[in-house]
Amino acid sequence: MNSLHFEQSQCPRCSFGVFCLNSEIIELGRRKRHLKKGAILHSRGEPFKYLYAVKQGAIKTCDTDVIGNELIYSLYFKNEICGYDAIYKQQYFYTAVALVDTEVCEIAYPEFLELLKKKPNLLSRVLLLMSQQLTWGSYLKSATAQQRVAAFLLDLLQRLSTDHSASSFLLPMTYRDIGNYLNLATETISRTLSQLKKDQLISIENKTIYLFEKEALNDLAEGFFF
Amino acid sequence: MNSLHFEQSQCPRCSFGVFCLNSEIIELGRRKRHLKKGAILHSRGEPFKYLYAVKQGAIKTCDTDVIGNELIYSLYFKNEICGYDAIYKQQYFYTAVALVDTEVCEIAYPEFLELLKKKPNLLSRVLLLMSQQLTWGSYLKSATAQQRVAAFLLDLLQRLSTDHSASSFLLPMTYRDIGNYLNLATETISRTLSQLKKDQLISIENKTIYLFEKEALNDLAEGFFF
DNA sequence: CGGCGGCTTGAAAGGCATCAACATAAGTGG
DNA sequence: CCACTTATGTTGATGCCTTTCAAGCCGCCG
């Protein structure tokens, strides 16, 4: 689909995908943190020190509004880097929480920056990946619940599966989380997924979601993918 | 408010704000383009060649869905850089259109990258500004029309005014554009603004919007600013 | 086994979209 | 400069989608 997938297979030694270049980053990110489900990686407003590379599991960045509702701003899965948004204010912009048991690598920003200055190839890749994050969640602008859910499913499939032909993934979050991410009530998520099941586009067993009709889902999502 | 405003005054010779460093960028961006209101800067899917620094005016990046409705993904004003999202796919992710008569500078990406490799200080700044763009539009996740409109007004005030104490700005777009950006109907924008006028929080003369009660607006916006 | 969180389904309420009509402003051509 | 045309903004009435509230079921973990 794009250049990223090709390059992800380059380095079999770690899970950093394109971000790994001659293992420098591995050295930088050698300090691992293990987070239990629900554990806080960092809180909003804390001084920014580390980027975090997700090696296993899933992270949400979120915030709670005045009424106490949670809003999820971004999701980060395996091989994705979390924390770029904190560079600007030198504070974490959101609170980051583990959605499931998760393993991350700390990447100290000053060292990261030094490395970028020394390694031009790495710089190109980092800009590439930051650019990618600017395009994330574009489907959140779509109007109806069905559009957003369909696009979300295709997004997750792409980001959670290792090979292109995959058509199922393990959902690493609750319906409430999905709702908080898509700006929809939990009940709406449930109802929309039920409808998609009834229409034979997907099936769900426990936490595994199968996407039978990716083309049809993409039509519903108004062509955000493919 | 943050480090950015301080540094914006460093270079009086151009409008690049923090992005300007010892004038290298000026050299890179010396090719200007003048766009009439409504003119297309680039279309979705075109090969990515240039970043664009907005020197005057305003740019929207948008797309039209299946039904023909326009969706606006980002807005770029004076001193802001447009096009980072195209790095990832090496194609422009959205169509960019001038909202008013606009002047931009072309920055060829290969040269830009070379310059970054040579100038570490510039690199830090670029990462800072890309980081900032990751935080843009976070208020689009808020629930009600009033919240989104209030946050939008504060956002525009901050980005369109040169000094902190300003409390008015010239709206460089139509209500339809605002609606397409906030995912609200034109009529809803009109009604919401009318209500804010009635509540004495703002006033509007022609295209100039005055924000009398920034604190109150911020309360409505659920604290996205200040 | 009990309790709690997560999921499902129904009914009702509310906010925003849509449609329509009109008012006003902006742009165009004579 | 004015008349005409088009785009933009305003206001009201109606309907629909999603939220909210409520009740019940299921699965998981202590």
Short mmCIF file of C-alpha atoms (C1' of nucleotides) in Angstrom, two decimals:
data_model
loop_
_atom_site.label_atom_id
_atom_site.label_comp_id
_atom_site.label_asym_id
_atom_site.label_seq_id
_atom_site.Cartn_x
_atom_site.Cartn_y
_atom_site.Cartn_z
CA MET A 1 0.00 0.00 0.00
CA ASN A 2 2.80 2.38 0.81
CA SER A 3 6.52 2.43 1.28
CA LEU A 4 6.30 1.86 4.98
CA HIS A 5 5.23 -1.73 4.91
CA PHE A 6 8.09 -2.71 2.68
CA GLU A 7 10.65 -1.18 4.94
CA GLN A 8 9.17 -2.57 8.11
CA SER A 9 10.65 -5.91 7.30
CA GLN A 10 14.16 -4.56 7.05
CA CYS A 11 15.20 -5.04 10.63
CA PRO A 12 14.31 -8.39 12.12
CA ARG A 13 16.14 -7.62 15.33
CA CYS A 14 13.57 -5.32 16.88
CA SER A 15 10.05 -4.11 16.52
CA PHE A 16 10.83 -0.55 15.55
CA GLY A 17 10.06 -0.99 11.90
CA VAL A 18 11.30 1.86 9.78
CA PHE A 19 12.34 3.70 12.83
CA CYS A 20 15.18 1.30 13.36
CA LEU A 21 18.32 2.24 11.49
CA ASN A 22 21.52 0.36 12.09
CA SER A 23 20.36 -0.21 15.62
CA GLU A 24 21.18 3.23 16.96
CA ILE A 25 17.69 3.64 18.20
CA ILE A 26 17.83 0.34 19.98
CA GLU A 27 20.67 1.72 22.02
CA LEU A 28 18.72 4.84 22.77
CA GLY A 29 15.59 2.95 23.62
CA ARG A 30 17.18 0.24 25.69
CA ARG A 31 15.34 1.24 28.86
CA LYS A 32 12.08 -0.62 28.79
CA ARG A 33 8.98 -0.01 30.80
CA HIS A 34 6.34 -2.61 31.41
CA LEU A 35 2.83 -1.30 31.95
CA LYS A 36 -0.09 -3.23 33.30
CA LYS A 37 -3.46 -2.65 31.67
CA GLY A 38 -4.73 0.73 32.83
CA ALA A 39 -1.34 1.96 34.03
CA ILE A 40 -0.41 5.56 33.32
CA LEU A 41 2.65 6.14 31.14
CA HIS A 42 2.64 9.88 31.70
CA SER A 43 0.12 12.51 32.75
CA ARG A 44 -0.94 15.68 31.00
CA GLY A 45 1.27 18.61 31.85
CA GLU A 46 4.24 16.60 33.06
CA PRO A 47 7.56 17.84 31.72
CA PHE A 48 8.50 16.17 28.48
CA LYS A 49 11.51 13.91 28.70
CA TYR A 50 10.90 10.79 26.68
CA LEU A 51 9.38 9.62 23.48
CA TYR A 52 8.02 6.12 23.84
CA ALA A 53 8.26 3.38 21.25
CA VAL A 54 5.52 0.82 21.71
CA LYS A 55 7.06 -2.63 21.48
CA GLN A 56 3.99 -4.57 22.53
CA GLY A 57 0.46 -3.66 23.46
CA ALA A 58 -1.44 -0.42 22.99
CA ILE A 59 -1.48 3.11 24.39
CA LYS A 60 -4.21 5.72 24.38
CA THR A 61 -3.65 9.43 24.92
CA CYS A 62 -6.63 10.98 26.58
CA ASP A 63 -8.06 13.68 28.74
CA THR A 64 -11.20 14.08 30.80
CA ASP A 65 -13.53 16.98 30.20
CA VAL A 66 -15.35 19.04 32.82
CA ILE A 67 -18.22 16.60 33.17
CA GLY A 68 -15.86 13.70 33.65
CA ASN A 69 -16.18 12.20 30.18
CA GLU A 70 -13.01 10.78 28.74
CA LEU A 71 -11.83 11.94 25.32
CA ILE A 72 -9.28 9.85 23.47
CA TYR A 73 -7.07 11.77 21.09
CA SER A 74 -4.73 9.16 19.70
CA LEU A 75 -3.97 5.48 19.77
CA TYR A 76 -0.51 3.96 19.51
CA PHE A 77 0.18 0.34 18.70
CA LYS A 78 3.20 -1.87 18.22
CA ASN A 79 6.01 -0.19 16.28
CA GLU A 80 4.53 3.27 16.70
CA ILE A 81 6.10 6.19 18.52
CA CYS A 82 4.16 8.15 21.09
CA GLY A 83 5.03 11.57 22.42
CA TYR A 84 5.84 13.76 19.43
CA ASP A 85 3.04 16.13 20.38
CA ALA A 86 4.89 16.97 23.60
CA ILE A 87 7.88 18.51 21.83
CA TYR A 88 6.11 21.78 21.22
CA LYS A 89 5.25 22.74 24.77
CA GLN A 90 7.90 20.58 26.38
CA GLN A 91 5.05 19.08 28.34
CA TYR A 92 2.95 16.05 27.63
CA PHE A 93 -0.16 17.35 25.96
CA TYR A 94 -2.31 14.40 27.06
CA THR A 95 -2.33 11.62 29.56
CA ALA A 96 -1.09 8.31 28.15
CA VAL A 97 -2.59 5.08 29.46
CA ALA A 98 -1.96 1.44 28.61
CA LEU A 99 -5.04 -0.17 27.07
CA VAL A 100 -3.66 -3.65 27.69
CA ASP A 101 -0.47 -4.97 29.21
CA THR A 102 2.11 -3.01 27.29
CA GLU A 103 5.83 -2.73 26.81
CA VAL A 104 7.45 0.51 25.73
CA CYS A 105 10.99 1.77 25.27
CA GLU A 106 12.01 5.13 26.65
CA ILE A 107 13.79 7.36 24.17
CA ALA A 108 15.31 10.40 25.85
CA TYR A 109 14.55 13.37 23.64
CA PRO A 110 17.90 15.18 23.94
CA GLU A 111 19.77 12.06 22.92
CA PHE A 112 17.22 11.44 20.21
CA LEU A 113 17.83 14.90 18.84
CA GLU A 114 21.59 14.45 18.95
CA LEU A 115 21.27 11.21 17.06
CA LEU A 116 19.10 12.86 14.39
CA LYS A 117 21.74 15.48 13.88
CA LYS A 118 24.37 12.84 13.31
CA LYS A 119 22.32 10.46 11.20
CA PRO A 120 20.66 12.10 8.20
CA ASN A 121 18.98 8.89 7.13
CA LEU A 122 17.32 8.57 10.47
CA LEU A 123 16.15 12.16 10.22
CA SER A 124 14.36 11.45 6.96
CA ARG A 125 12.59 8.53 8.54
CA VAL A 126 11.52 10.43 11.60
CA LEU A 127 10.05 13.20 9.49
CA LEU A 128 8.27 10.54 7.50
CA LEU A 129 6.74 9.03 10.62
CA MET A 130 5.78 12.35 12.14
CA SER A 131 4.18 13.22 8.84
CA GLN A 132 2.20 10.01 9.03
CA GLN A 133 0.84 10.94 12.43
CA LEU A 134 -0.45 14.20 10.99
CA THR A 135 -2.71 12.14 8.76
CA TRP A 136 -4.03 9.88 11.49
CA GLY A 137 -7.65 10.05 12.47
CA SER A 138 -8.70 11.91 9.37
CA TYR A 139 -11.80 9.75 9.29
CA LEU A 140 -12.94 11.25 12.57
CA LYS A 141 -14.31 14.08 10.46
CA SER A 142 -16.78 11.83 8.68
CA ALA A 143 -20.37 12.43 9.54
CA THR A 144 -22.23 9.28 10.52
CA ALA A 145 -21.51 6.66 13.14
CA GLN A 146 -21.35 3.96 10.50
CA GLN A 147 -18.71 5.81 8.48
CA ARG A 148 -16.51 6.37 11.49
CA VAL A 149 -16.79 2.80 12.74
CA ALA A 150 -16.10 1.30 9.32
CA ALA A 151 -13.05 3.53 8.85
CA PHE A 152 -11.87 2.74 12.35
CA LEU A 153 -12.02 -1.00 11.71
CA LEU A 154 -9.97 -0.66 8.54
CA ASP A 155 -7.51 1.58 10.34
CA LEU A 156 -7.02 -0.97 13.11
CA LEU A 157 -6.66 -3.83 10.67
CA GLN A 158 -3.89 -1.99 8.90
CA ARG A 159 -2.04 -1.00 12.02
CA LEU A 160 -2.45 -4.18 14.05
CA SER A 161 -1.76 -6.81 11.43
CA THR A 162 1.72 -7.65 10.24
CA ASP A 163 0.91 -8.71 6.71
CA HIS A 164 -1.26 -7.12 4.08
CA SER A 165 -3.58 -9.99 3.43
CA ALA A 166 -4.73 -10.23 7.04
CA SER A 167 -8.42 -9.72 7.58
CA SER A 168 -8.74 -10.05 11.33
CA PHE A 169 -7.24 -8.57 14.45
CA LEU A 170 -7.49 -8.70 18.20
CA LEU A 171 -9.28 -5.66 19.55
CA PRO A 172 -7.06 -4.22 22.30
CA MET A 173 -9.70 -1.99 23.86
CA THR A 174 -13.25 -1.76 25.11
CA TYR A 175 -16.27 -0.41 23.26
CA ARG A 176 -16.18 2.49 25.64
CA ASP A 177 -12.67 3.33 24.44
CA ILE A 178 -13.76 3.08 20.83
CA GLY A 179 -16.63 5.39 21.59
CA ASN A 180 -14.40 7.88 23.34
CA TYR A 181 -12.08 7.84 20.36
CA LEU A 182 -14.81 8.16 17.71
CA ASN A 183 -16.99 10.56 19.71
CA LEU A 184 -19.81 8.09 19.92
CA ALA A 185 -21.65 6.54 22.85
CA THR A 186 -20.80 2.99 23.84
CA GLU A 187 -24.30 1.92 22.86
CA THR A 188 -23.85 3.39 19.40
CA ILE A 189 -20.66 1.37 18.91
CA SER A 190 -22.48 -1.77 19.95
CA ARG A 191 -25.45 -1.08 17.71
CA THR A 192 -23.31 -0.17 14.71
CA LEU A 193 -21.16 -3.28 15.04
CA SER A 194 -24.27 -5.41 15.44
CA GLN A 195 -25.62 -3.99 12.22
CA LEU A 196 -22.34 -4.71 10.41
CA LYS A 197 -22.53 -8.28 11.69
CA LYS A 198 -26.10 -8.59 10.50
CA ASP A 199 -24.99 -7.29 7.10
CA GLN A 200 -22.32 -10.02 7.00
CA LEU A 201 -19.50 -7.52 6.65
CA ILE A 202 -17.75 -8.55 9.87
CA SER A 203 -17.89 -11.07 12.63
CA ILE A 204 -16.73 -10.86 16.21
CA GLU A 205 -15.62 -13.68 18.47
CA ASN A 206 -14.54 -12.61 21.91
CA LYS A 207 -12.17 -9.80 21.09
CA THR A 208 -11.23 -10.93 17.60
CA ILE A 209 -12.81 -9.00 14.75
CA TYR A 210 -12.95 -10.47 11.26
CA LEU A 211 -13.45 -8.16 8.32
CA PHE A 212 -15.08 -10.20 5.56
CA GLU A 213 -15.89 -7.43 3.15
CA LYS A 214 -13.14 -4.85 3.26
CA GLU A 215 -14.30 -3.30 0.03
CA ALA A 216 -17.82 -2.84 1.33
CA LEU A 217 -16.48 -1.42 4.58
CA ASN A 218 -14.37 0.99 2.63
CA ASP A 219 -17.41 2.10 0.70
CA LEU A 220 -19.17 2.76 3.98
CA ALA A 221 -16.11 4.65 5.18
CA GLU A 222 -16.30 6.78 2.05
CA GLY A 223 -12.99 5.70 0.67
CA PHE A 224 -10.62 6.64 3.41
CA PHE A 225 -8.56 3.56 2.65
CA PHE A 226 -7.55 1.62 -0.45
CA MET B 1 2.22 31.82 26.81
CA ASN B 2 4.86 29.63 25.26
CA SER B 3 8.34 29.89 23.83
CA LEU B 4 7.08 30.39 20.33
CA HIS B 5 5.76 33.88 20.70
CA PHE B 6 8.97 35.15 22.12
CA GLU B 7 11.02 33.83 19.27
CA GLN B 8 8.67 35.05 16.61
CA SER B 9 10.01 38.53 17.05
CA GLN B 10 13.57 37.49 16.37
CA CYS B 11 13.59 37.99 12.65
CA PRO B 12 12.02 41.21 11.47
CA ARG B 13 13.02 40.56 7.89
CA CYS B 14 10.42 38.01 7.02
CA SER B 15 7.19 36.48 8.22
CA PHE B 16 8.52 33.04 8.97
CA GLY B 17 8.57 33.47 12.69
CA VAL B 18 10.52 30.81 14.50
CA PHE B 19 10.96 28.97 11.31
CA CYS B 20 13.37 31.60 10.08
CA LEU B 21 16.94 30.95 11.12
CA ASN B 22 19.70 33.18 9.87
CA SER B 23 17.73 33.60 6.71
CA GLU B 24 18.50 30.22 5.21
CA ILE B 25 14.85 29.48 4.80
CA ILE B 26 14.30 32.74 3.05
CA GLU B 27 16.72 31.60 0.42
CA LEU B 28 14.96 28.30 0.11
CA GLY B 29 11.55 29.89 0.00
CA ARG B 30 12.38 32.71 -2.35
CA ARG B 31 9.96 31.50 -5.01
CA LYS B 32 6.65 33.06 -4.16
CA ARG B 33 3.23 32.17 -5.40
CA HIS B 34 0.28 34.51 -5.35
CA LEU B 35 -3.10 32.88 -5.08
CA LYS B 36 -6.43 34.52 -5.70
CA LYS B 37 -9.25 33.65 -3.34
CA GLY B 38 -10.44 30.17 -4.20
CA ALA B 39 -7.33 29.24 -6.18
CA ILE B 40 -5.93 25.75 -5.72
CA LEU B 41 -2.41 25.46 -4.34
CA HIS B 42 -2.22 21.74 -4.93
CA SER B 43 -4.66 18.88 -5.37
CA ARG B 44 -4.98 15.66 -3.47
CA GLY B 45 -2.78 12.92 -4.83
CA GLU B 46 -0.35 15.18 -6.67
CA PRO B 47 3.29 14.25 -6.15
CA PHE B 48 4.78 16.03 -3.19
CA LYS B 49 7.45 18.55 -4.09
CA TYR B 50 7.04 21.63 -1.95
CA LEU B 51 6.20 22.68 1.52
CA TYR B 52 4.48 26.04 1.53
CA ALA B 53 5.07 28.82 4.01
CA VAL B 54 2.08 31.12 4.24
CA LYS B 55 3.31 34.70 4.14
CA GLN B 56 -0.09 36.33 3.87
CA GLY B 57 -3.64 35.10 3.76
CA ALA B 58 -5.08 31.70 4.63
CA ILE B 59 -5.12 28.18 3.23
CA LYS B 60 -7.53 25.32 3.84
CA THR B 61 -6.79 21.68 3.15
CA CYS B 62 -9.92 19.85 2.19
CA ASP B 63 -11.56 17.03 0.39
CA THR B 64 -15.04 16.34 -0.91
CA ASP B 65 -16.89 13.23 0.17
CA VAL B 66 -19.05 11.00 -1.99
CA ILE B 67 -22.14 13.17 -1.65
CA GLY B 68 -20.20 16.27 -2.61
CA ASN B 69 -19.89 17.76 0.85
CA GLU B 70 -16.61 19.48 1.56
CA LEU B 71 -14.58 18.47 4.59
CA ILE B 72 -11.86 20.79 5.84
CA TYR B 73 -9.00 19.09 7.62
CA SER B 74 -6.64 21.91 8.47
CA LEU B 75 -6.25 25.64 8.27
CA TYR B 76 -2.97 27.46 7.74
CA PHE B 77 -2.44 31.14 8.42
CA LYS B 78 0.40 33.62 8.21
CA ASN B 79 3.72 32.20 9.39
CA GLU B 80 2.49 28.64 9.31
CA ILE B 81 3.85 25.84 7.14
CA CYS B 82 1.56 23.70 5.07
CA GLY B 83 2.41 20.34 3.53
CA TYR B 84 4.09 18.27 6.25
CA ASP B 85 1.37 15.66 5.95
CA ALA B 86 2.49 14.95 2.37
CA ILE B 87 5.93 13.71 3.39
CA TYR B 88 4.66 10.30 4.36
CA LYS B 89 3.08 9.24 1.10
CA GLN B 90 5.09 11.61 -1.07
CA GLN B 91 1.74 12.84 -2.29
CA TYR B 92 -0.40 15.67 -1.10
CA PHE B 93 -2.91 14.11 1.24
CA TYR B 94 -5.51 16.83 0.71
CA THR B 95 -6.35 19.58 -1.71
CA ALA B 96 -5.13 22.99 -0.58
CA VAL B 97 -7.18 26.06 -1.46
CA ALA B 98 -6.71 29.76 -0.74
CA LEU B 99 -9.48 31.10 1.48
CA VAL B 100 -8.62 34.68 0.60
CA ASP B 101 -5.98 36.27 -1.61
CA THR B 102 -2.87 34.58 -0.37
CA GLU B 103 0.87 34.64 -0.77
CA VAL B 104 2.98 31.55 -0.12
CA CYS B 105 6.63 30.63 -0.52
CA GLU B 106 7.60 27.37 -2.12
CA ILE B 107 10.11 25.34 -0.15
CA ALA B 108 11.47 22.42 -2.15
CA TYR B 109 11.51 19.43 0.14
CA PRO B 110 14.85 17.90 -0.95
CA GLU B 111 16.63 21.19 -0.35
CA PHE B 112 14.73 21.63 2.88
CA LEU B 113 15.94 18.24 4.05
CA GLU B 114 19.52 19.03 3.09
CA LEU B 115 19.35 22.23 5.04
CA LEU B 116 18.02 20.43 8.10
CA LYS B 117 20.93 18.06 7.96
CA LYS B 118 23.36 20.95 7.95
CA LYS B 119 21.66 23.15 10.52
CA PRO B 120 20.90 21.41 13.80
CA ASN B 121 19.20 24.46 15.24
CA LEU B 122 16.80 24.57 12.37
CA LEU B 123 16.07 20.90 12.85
CA SER B 124 15.01 21.49 16.44
CA ARG B 125 12.67 24.21 15.34
CA VAL B 126 11.10 22.19 12.59
CA LEU B 127 10.42 19.32 14.95
CA LEU B 128 8.89 21.83 17.33
CA LEU B 129 6.57 23.17 14.66
CA MET B 130 5.59 19.75 13.36
CA SER B 131 4.88 18.78 16.94
CA GLN B 132 2.63 21.79 17.25
CA GLN B 133 0.60 20.72 14.24
CA LEU B 134 -0.02 17.36 15.92
CA THR B 135 -1.90 19.23 18.63
CA TRP B 136 -4.00 21.34 16.29
CA GLY B 137 -7.70 20.82 16.15
CA SER B 138 -7.86 18.90 19.40
CA TYR B 139 -11.03 20.79 20.23
CA LEU B 140 -12.77 19.17 17.28
CA LYS B 141 -13.34 16.25 19.61
CA SER B 142 -15.54 18.28 21.93
CA ALA B 143 -19.16 17.36 21.89
CA THR B 144 -21.47 20.32 21.41
CA ALA B 145 -21.63 22.97 18.73
CA GLN B 146 -21.10 25.72 21.29
CA GLN B 147 -17.91 24.12 22.61
CA ARG B 148 -16.42 23.73 19.19
CA VAL B 149 -17.31 27.23 18.06
CA ALA B 150 -15.97 28.82 21.25
CA ALA B 151 -12.70 26.87 20.99
CA PHE B 152 -12.44 27.75 17.33
CA LEU B 153 -12.77 31.46 18.03
CA LEU B 154 -10.02 31.33 20.65
CA ASP B 155 -7.86 29.30 18.30
CA LEU B 156 -8.25 31.85 15.52
CA LEU B 157 -7.58 34.75 17.85
CA GLN B 158 -4.33 33.17 18.92
CA ARG B 159 -3.16 32.34 15.43
CA LEU B 160 -4.32 35.44 13.60
CA SER B 161 -3.26 38.16 16.01
CA THR B 162 0.30 39.29 16.37
CA ASP B 163 0.24 40.32 20.00
CA HIS B 164 -1.11 38.57 23.05
CA SER B 165 -3.47 41.22 24.24
CA ALA B 166 -5.43 41.33 21.01
CA SER B 167 -9.08 40.50 21.33
CA SER B 168 -10.28 40.77 17.75
CA PHE B 169 -9.41 39.38 14.36
CA LEU B 170 -10.55 39.47 10.77
CA LEU B 171 -12.32 36.27 9.84
CA PRO B 172 -10.69 35.01 6.64
CA MET B 173 -13.39 32.55 5.71
CA THR B 174 -17.11 32.00 5.30
CA TYR B 175 -19.48 30.41 7.78
CA ARG B 176 -19.71 27.51 5.41
CA ASP B 177 -15.95 27.00 5.75
CA ILE B 178 -16.20 27.16 9.51
CA GLY B 179 -18.96 24.61 9.41
CA ASN B 180 -16.98 22.30 7.16
CA TYR B 181 -14.05 22.57 9.53
CA LEU B 182 -16.06 22.03 12.72
CA ASN B 183 -18.43 19.45 11.24
CA LEU B 184 -21.43 21.66 11.72
CA ALA B 185 -24.02 23.03 9.32
CA THR B 186 -23.73 26.64 8.20
CA GLU B 187 -26.99 27.41 9.96
CA THR B 188 -25.63 26.02 13.20
CA ILE B 189 -22.60 28.30 12.97
CA SER B 190 -24.85 31.27 12.41
CA ARG B 191 -27.16 30.35 15.26
CA THR B 192 -24.33 29.65 17.68
CA LEU B 193 -22.58 32.93 16.91
CA SER B 194 -25.87 34.79 17.26
CA GLN B 195 -26.31 33.25 20.68
CA LEU B 196 -22.80 34.28 21.72
CA LYS B 197 -23.58 37.80 20.55
CA LYS B 198 -26.79 37.80 22.54
CA ASP B 199 -24.83 36.64 25.58
CA GLN B 200 -22.46 39.57 25.10
CA LEU B 201 -19.42 37.33 24.75
CA ILE B 202 -18.55 38.48 21.25
CA SER B 203 -19.53 40.97 18.61
CA ILE B 204 -19.22 40.85 14.85
CA GLU B 205 -18.90 43.73 12.42
CA ASN B 206 -18.57 42.70 8.82
CA LYS B 207 -15.83 40.11 9.04
CA THR B 208 -14.23 41.37 12.23
CA ILE B 209 -14.92 39.34 15.34
CA TYR B 210 -14.37 40.81 18.80
CA LEU B 211 -13.99 38.49 21.75
CA PHE B 212 -15.09 40.38 24.84
CA GLU B 213 -15.10 37.56 27.32
CA LYS B 214 -12.23 35.24 26.57
CA GLU B 215 -12.49 33.61 29.96
CA ALA B 216 -16.15 32.83 29.49
CA LEU B 217 -15.49 31.52 26.00
CA ASN B 218 -12.78 29.33 27.38
CA ASP B 219 -15.19 27.95 29.94
CA LEU B 220 -17.58 27.12 27.14
CA ALA B 221 -14.73 25.51 25.24
CA GLU B 222 -13.98 23.39 28.29
CA GLY B 223 -10.55 24.78 28.90
CA PHE B 224 -8.81 24.05 25.67
CA PHE B 225 -6.89 27.29 25.97
CA PHE B 226 -5.37 29.35 28.74
"C1'" DC C 1 -19.50 -18.17 43.60
"C1'" DG C 2 -20.29 -13.37 43.86
"C1'" DG C 3 -19.46 -8.91 42.18
"C1'" DC C 4 -18.10 -5.77 38.85
"C1'" DG C 5 -17.19 -4.12 34.38
"C1'" DG C 6 -18.39 -4.75 29.72
"C1'" DC C 7 -21.83 -5.57 26.17
"C1'" DT C 8 -26.69 -5.61 24.34
"C1'" DT C 9 -31.21 -4.02 23.39
"C1'" DG C 10 -35.30 -0.98 23.98
"C1'" DA C 11 -37.66 3.46 24.65
"C1'" DA C 12 -37.49 8.32 25.06
"C1'" DA C 13 -35.36 12.89 24.64
"C1'" DG C 14 -32.49 16.24 22.58
"C1'" DG C 15 -29.34 18.46 19.52
"C1'" DC C 16 -28.14 19.22 15.08
"C1'" DA C 17 -29.18 18.68 10.03
"C1'" DT C 18 -32.14 19.55 6.53
"C1'" DC C 19 -35.40 22.14 4.02
"C1'" DA C 20 -37.33 26.46 2.94
"C1'" DA C 21 -37.83 31.35 2.64
"C1'" DC C 22 -35.86 35.56 3.06
"C1'" DA C 23 -32.32 39.30 3.91
"C1'" DT C 24 -28.02 41.07 2.99
"C1'" DA C 25 -23.60 41.45 0.95
"C1'" DA C 26 -20.47 40.81 -2.82
"C1'" DG C 27 -19.29 40.43 -7.39
"C1'" DT C 28 -20.35 41.27 -12.55
"C1'" DG C 29 -21.41 43.53 -16.61
"C1'" DG C 30 -23.54 47.11 -18.94
"C1'" DC D 1 -22.36 54.05 -11.07
"C1'" DC D 2 -26.23 51.35 -11.15
"C1'" DA D 3 -28.88 47.08 -12.16
"C1'" DC D 4 -28.46 42.47 -12.08
"C1'" DT D 5 -26.82 38.20 -10.45
"C1'" DT D 6 -24.76 35.23 -7.30
"C1'" DA D 7 -22.95 34.06 -2.86
"C1'" DT D 8 -23.43 34.45 1.96
"C1'" DG D 9 -25.87 34.92 6.19
"C1'" DT D 10 -30.36 34.68 9.09
"C1'" DT D 11 -34.39 32.63 10.99
"C1'" DG D 12 -38.14 29.24 11.54
"C1'" DA D 13 -40.22 24.49 11.19
"C1'" DT D 14 -39.58 19.68 10.80
"C1'" DG D 15 -37.28 15.25 11.05
"C1'" DC D 16 -33.57 12.14 11.97
"C1'" DC D 17 -29.58 10.39 14.15
"C1'" DT D 18 -27.29 9.85 18.22
"C1'" DT D 19 -27.44 10.34 23.18
"C1'" DT D 20 -29.31 9.31 27.36
"C1'" DC D 21 -31.63 6.48 30.59
"C1'" DA D 22 -32.96 1.91 31.91
"C1'" DA D 23 -32.86 -2.98 32.32
"C1'" DG D 24 -30.84 -7.30 31.59
"C1'" DC D 25 -27.18 -10.53 30.15
"C1'" DC D 26 -22.63 -12.16 29.83
"C1'" DG D 27 -17.86 -12.88 30.99
"C1'" DC D 28 -14.02 -12.23 33.85
"C1'" DC D 29 -11.45 -12.06 38.05
"C1'" DG D 30 -10.99 -12.06 42.78
#
